[in-house]
Amino acid sequence: MMDIFSGLEFNPFLLSFKLAFITTSILFVLSLPLAWYLSQTTSKFKPFFEALTALPIVLPPSVLGFYILWALSYNSPLGHFFEEYFDIKLVFNFTGLVVASCFYSLPFMVQPLQSGFEGLSKNMLEASYVSGKGKFETLLRVAMPNIKPSLLTALIVTFAHTVGEFGVVLMVGGSIPEETKVASVAIYEMVEMMDYTSAHIYSAIMLLISFLVLLAVYIFNHKHNKKFGAI
């Protein structure tokens, strides 16, 4: 049994976790004010922004990956600008993976946060405003402490979703060992090479990670609901 594991390369998993951690951190900072705005605004453009935010959920990864690849390539104004003035290439490297992952995992961070904010009592928020707290202070000191299950769900699901990405990261990053070859891409290559034993082991590890992540979320939410439901 140990001989099977000793022959496996686990760098793709480490790269996947690194990508997921960085992506989740960036998205949390960016999505928090966005989710707060969407939950509080009464603008007629709200459905448009919500649809735009949720687009990666229904858009085929190949389509999203293609447009991100084009937008970050040297032939696009953005890619040309970064490469020409900062000598930074945004495709087929880890930086490109982070940018692509942020687009692809955006709704998995925004939607749980928005749902949590929308579930808050309006009276509690109004009391915060009346007591002299601004919107930013209300967000940090009143809203966030009262949506802990939503915060945990957003962070963990975004992390797990990023770990399992395939189509977008393959198109934008390719399969460069120790640079862009994440676990999902490694499994794909193993199947192509008919190395089903390694593919089974990698897939089983990914399955176990995904299950444990979801189990942790459900256990926490169940305990939280039970605790506050009894109050």
CSV table of C-alpha atoms in Angstrom, one decimal:
chain,number,residue,atom,x,y,z
A,1,MET,CA,0.0,0.0,0.0
A,2,MET,CA,2.8,2.4,0.9
A,3,ASP,CA,4.6,1.6,-2.4
A,4,ILE,CA,1.6,3.0,-4.3
A,5,PHE,CA,1.7,6.3,-2.4
A,6,SER,CA,5.5,6.6,-2.5
A,7,GLY,CA,5.4,6.8,-6.3
A,8,LEU,CA,2.9,9.6,-6.4
A,9,GLU,CA,3.8,13.3,-6.9
A,10,PHE,CA,1.9,15.5,-4.4
A,11,ASN,CA,3.2,18.9,-5.7
A,12,PRO,CA,-0.1,19.3,-7.7
A,13,PHE,CA,-2.1,19.1,-4.4
A,14,LEU,CA,0.2,21.6,-2.7
A,15,LEU,CA,-0.2,24.0,-5.7
A,16,SER,CA,-4.0,23.5,-5.6
A,17,PHE,CA,-4.1,24.4,-1.9
A,18,LYS,CA,-1.8,27.4,-2.5
A,19,LEU,CA,-4.0,28.7,-5.3
A,20,ALA,CA,-7.2,28.1,-3.3
A,21,PHE,CA,-5.8,29.9,-0.2
A,22,ILE,CA,-4.7,33.0,-2.2
A,23,THR,CA,-7.9,33.1,-4.3
A,24,THR,CA,-10.1,32.8,-1.2
A,25,SER,CA,-8.2,35.5,0.6
A,26,ILE,CA,-8.5,37.9,-2.4
A,27,LEU,CA,-12.1,37.1,-3.0
A,28,PHE,CA,-13.1,37.6,0.6
A,29,VAL,CA,-11.6,41.2,0.6
A,30,LEU,CA,-13.3,42.0,-2.7
A,31,SER,CA,-16.6,40.3,-2.2
A,32,LEU,CA,-17.4,41.5,1.3
A,33,PRO,CA,-18.2,45.1,0.2
A,34,LEU,CA,-19.8,43.9,-3.0
A,35,ALA,CA,-22.1,41.4,-1.1
A,36,TRP,CA,-22.9,44.1,1.4
A,37,TYR,CA,-23.9,46.6,-1.3
A,38,LEU,CA,-26.0,44.0,-3.2
A,39,SER,CA,-27.8,43.2,0.1
A,40,GLN,CA,-28.6,46.8,0.9
A,41,THR,CA,-29.2,48.5,-2.4
A,42,THR,CA,-32.6,49.1,-3.9
A,43,SER,CA,-31.2,50.2,-7.3
A,44,LYS,CA,-33.0,49.0,-10.4
A,45,PHE,CA,-29.7,47.7,-11.6
A,46,LYS,CA,-29.4,45.2,-8.8
A,47,PRO,CA,-30.6,42.2,-10.9
A,48,PHE,CA,-28.0,43.1,-13.6
A,49,PHE,CA,-25.2,43.1,-11.1
A,50,GLU,CA,-26.5,39.9,-9.5
A,51,ALA,CA,-26.7,38.1,-12.8
A,52,LEU,CA,-23.2,39.3,-13.8
A,53,THR,CA,-21.8,38.1,-10.5
A,54,ALA,CA,-23.5,34.7,-10.8
A,55,LEU,CA,-22.5,34.2,-14.5
A,56,PRO,CA,-19.5,31.9,-13.8
A,57,ILE,CA,-22.0,29.3,-12.3
A,58,VAL,CA,-23.8,28.8,-15.6
A,59,LEU,CA,-21.2,29.7,-18.1
A,60,PRO,CA,-19.2,26.7,-19.5
A,61,PRO,CA,-15.7,26.8,-18.1
A,62,SER,CA,-14.3,26.6,-21.6
A,63,VAL,CA,-16.1,29.8,-22.6
A,64,LEU,CA,-15.1,31.6,-19.4
A,65,GLY,CA,-11.5,30.3,-19.8
A,66,PHE,CA,-11.3,31.4,-23.4
A,67,TYR,CA,-12.3,35.0,-22.6
A,68,ILE,CA,-10.0,35.2,-19.6
A,69,LEU,CA,-7.2,33.8,-21.7
A,70,TRP,CA,-7.8,36.4,-24.4
A,71,ALA,CA,-8.2,39.2,-21.8
A,72,LEU,CA,-4.9,38.4,-20.2
A,73,SER,CA,-2.9,37.5,-23.3
A,74,TYR,CA,-0.3,39.9,-24.8
A,75,ASN,CA,-2.7,40.6,-27.7
A,76,SER,CA,-5.2,42.3,-25.4
A,77,PRO,CA,-4.8,45.8,-24.0
A,78,LEU,CA,-4.6,44.6,-20.4
A,79,GLY,CA,-2.1,41.8,-21.1
A,80,HIS,CA,0.0,44.0,-23.3
A,81,PHE,CA,0.1,46.8,-20.7
A,82,PHE,CA,1.3,44.5,-17.9
A,83,GLU,CA,3.9,42.8,-20.0
A,84,GLU,CA,5.1,45.9,-21.7
A,85,TYR,CA,5.4,48.2,-18.6
A,86,PHE,CA,5.8,45.7,-15.7
A,87,ASP,CA,7.3,42.7,-17.5
A,88,ILE,CA,4.5,40.6,-16.0
A,89,LYS,CA,2.9,37.8,-18.1
A,90,LEU,CA,-0.6,37.0,-17.1
A,91,VAL,CA,-1.1,33.7,-18.9
A,92,PHE,CA,0.5,30.2,-18.5
A,93,ASN,CA,1.8,31.0,-15.0
A,94,PHE,CA,0.6,31.0,-11.4
A,95,THR,CA,-0.4,34.7,-11.6
A,96,GLY,CA,-2.8,33.9,-14.4
A,97,LEU,CA,-4.3,31.0,-12.4
A,98,VAL,CA,-5.0,33.4,-9.5
A,99,VAL,CA,-6.8,35.9,-11.7
A,100,ALA,CA,-8.8,33.2,-13.5
A,101,SER,CA,-9.7,31.5,-10.2
A,102,CYS,CA,-11.0,34.8,-8.8
A,103,PHE,CA,-13.4,35.2,-11.7
A,104,TYR,CA,-14.5,31.6,-11.7
A,105,SER,CA,-15.0,31.3,-7.9
A,106,LEU,CA,-16.5,34.8,-7.4
A,107,PRO,CA,-20.2,33.7,-7.0
A,108,PHE,CA,-19.3,31.1,-4.4
A,109,MET,CA,-18.0,33.9,-2.2
A,110,VAL,CA,-20.5,36.6,-3.0
A,111,GLN,CA,-23.8,34.7,-2.8
A,112,PRO,CA,-23.4,33.2,0.7
A,113,LEU,CA,-22.3,36.5,2.1
A,114,GLN,CA,-25.2,38.4,0.4
A,115,SER,CA,-27.7,35.8,1.6
A,116,GLY,CA,-26.3,36.3,5.2
A,117,PHE,CA,-26.5,40.0,5.0
A,118,GLU,CA,-30.1,40.0,3.6
A,119,GLY,CA,-31.1,37.7,6.5
A,120,LEU,CA,-30.1,40.3,9.1
A,121,SER,CA,-32.8,42.2,11.0
A,122,LYS,CA,-33.4,45.7,9.5
A,123,ASN,CA,-34.1,47.0,13.0
A,124,MET,CA,-30.6,45.9,14.2
A,125,LEU,CA,-29.0,47.7,11.3
A,126,GLU,CA,-31.1,50.9,11.7
A,127,ALA,CA,-30.3,50.9,15.4
A,128,SER,CA,-26.6,50.9,14.5
A,129,TYR,CA,-27.0,53.8,12.1
A,130,VAL,CA,-29.1,55.7,14.7
A,131,SER,CA,-26.3,55.2,17.4
A,132,GLY,CA,-23.9,57.0,15.1
A,133,LYS,CA,-22.1,54.1,13.4
A,134,GLY,CA,-21.4,54.5,9.6
A,135,LYS,CA,-22.0,51.9,7.0
A,136,PHE,CA,-18.4,50.6,7.2
A,137,GLU,CA,-18.5,50.3,11.0
A,138,THR,CA,-21.9,48.7,10.9
A,139,LEU,CA,-20.6,46.1,8.4
A,140,LEU,CA,-17.6,45.2,10.5
A,141,ARG,CA,-19.0,45.4,14.0
A,142,VAL,CA,-22.7,44.6,13.6
A,143,ALA,CA,-23.3,42.7,10.4
A,144,MET,CA,-20.3,40.4,10.1
A,145,PRO,CA,-20.4,39.0,13.7
A,146,ASN,CA,-24.1,38.0,13.1
A,147,ILE,CA,-23.5,36.0,9.9
A,148,LYS,CA,-20.8,33.6,11.0
A,149,PRO,CA,-22.4,30.6,9.3
A,150,SER,CA,-22.5,32.5,6.0
A,151,LEU,CA,-19.0,33.6,6.4
A,152,LEU,CA,-17.7,30.1,7.0
A,153,THR,CA,-19.8,28.7,4.1
A,154,ALA,CA,-18.4,31.4,1.8
A,155,LEU,CA,-14.8,30.8,2.8
A,156,ILE,CA,-14.8,27.0,2.8
A,157,VAL,CA,-16.9,26.5,-0.3
A,158,THR,CA,-14.8,29.0,-2.3
A,159,PHE,CA,-11.7,27.2,-1.1
A,160,ALA,CA,-13.0,23.8,-2.1
A,161,HIS,CA,-14.4,25.0,-5.4
A,162,THR,CA,-11.0,26.5,-6.3
A,163,VAL,CA,-9.2,23.3,-5.4
A,164,GLY,CA,-11.5,21.4,-7.8
A,165,GLU,CA,-11.2,23.8,-10.8
A,166,PHE,CA,-10.2,22.2,-14.1
A,167,GLY,CA,-11.4,23.8,-17.3
A,168,VAL,CA,-10.6,27.4,-16.6
A,169,VAL,CA,-7.2,26.7,-15.1
A,170,LEU,CA,-6.2,24.4,-17.9
A,171,MET,CA,-7.0,27.0,-20.5
A,172,VAL,CA,-5.3,29.9,-18.8
A,173,GLY,CA,-2.4,28.1,-17.1
A,174,GLY,CA,-1.8,24.9,-19.1
A,175,SER,CA,0.1,22.2,-17.4
A,176,ILE,CA,3.5,23.4,-16.3
A,177,PRO,CA,5.0,21.3,-13.4
A,178,GLU,CA,5.3,23.2,-10.1
A,179,GLU,CA,3.8,26.3,-11.8
A,180,THR,CA,0.3,25.6,-13.1
A,181,LYS,CA,-0.1,21.8,-12.9
A,182,VAL,CA,-2.8,21.6,-10.2
A,183,ALA,CA,-4.4,18.4,-8.9
A,184,SER,CA,-7.4,18.4,-11.3
A,185,VAL,CA,-5.1,18.9,-14.3
A,186,ALA,CA,-2.8,16.1,-13.1
A,187,ILE,CA,-5.8,13.7,-12.9
A,188,TYR,CA,-6.8,14.6,-16.4
A,189,GLU,CA,-3.3,13.8,-17.7
A,190,MET,CA,-3.2,10.5,-15.8
A,191,VAL,CA,-6.4,9.4,-17.5
A,192,GLU,CA,-5.0,10.4,-20.9
A,193,MET,CA,-1.9,8.3,-20.2
A,194,MET,CA,-4.2,5.4,-18.9
A,195,ASP,CA,-2.5,5.5,-15.5
A,196,TYR,CA,-5.8,4.6,-13.8
A,197,THR,CA,-4.2,3.6,-10.6
A,198,SER,CA,-2.7,7.0,-9.9
A,199,ALA,CA,-5.9,8.7,-11.2
A,200,HIS,CA,-8.0,6.6,-8.7
A,201,ILE,CA,-5.8,7.7,-5.8
A,202,TYR,CA,-5.7,11.4,-6.8
A,203,SER,CA,-9.5,11.4,-7.4
A,204,ALA,CA,-10.1,9.6,-4.1
A,205,ILE,CA,-8.1,12.2,-2.3
A,206,MET,CA,-10.0,15.0,-4.0
A,207,LEU,CA,-13.3,13.3,-3.2
A,208,LEU,CA,-12.4,12.9,0.5
A,209,ILE,CA,-11.3,16.6,0.7
A,210,SER,CA,-14.5,17.8,-0.8
A,211,PHE,CA,-16.7,15.6,1.4
A,212,LEU,CA,-14.8,16.7,4.6
A,213,VAL,CA,-15.1,20.3,3.6
A,214,LEU,CA,-18.9,20.1,3.1
A,215,LEU,CA,-19.3,18.0,6.2
A,216,ALA,CA,-17.5,20.7,8.3
A,217,VAL,CA,-19.8,23.4,6.9
A,218,TYR,CA,-23.0,21.4,7.6
A,219,ILE,CA,-21.8,20.4,11.1
A,220,PHE,CA,-21.0,24.0,12.0
A,221,ASN,CA,-24.2,25.4,10.6
A,222,HIS,CA,-26.3,22.7,12.4
A,223,LYS,CA,-24.6,23.4,15.8
A,224,HIS,CA,-25.0,27.1,15.2
A,225,ASN,CA,-28.7,26.8,14.3
A,226,LYS,CA,-29.3,24.5,17.2
A,227,LYS,CA,-27.6,26.8,19.7
A,228,PHE,CA,-29.4,29.9,18.6
A,229,GLY,CA,-32.6,28.1,18.0
A,230,ALA,CA,-32.7,27.1,21.7
A,231,ILE,CA,-32.2,30.7,22.9
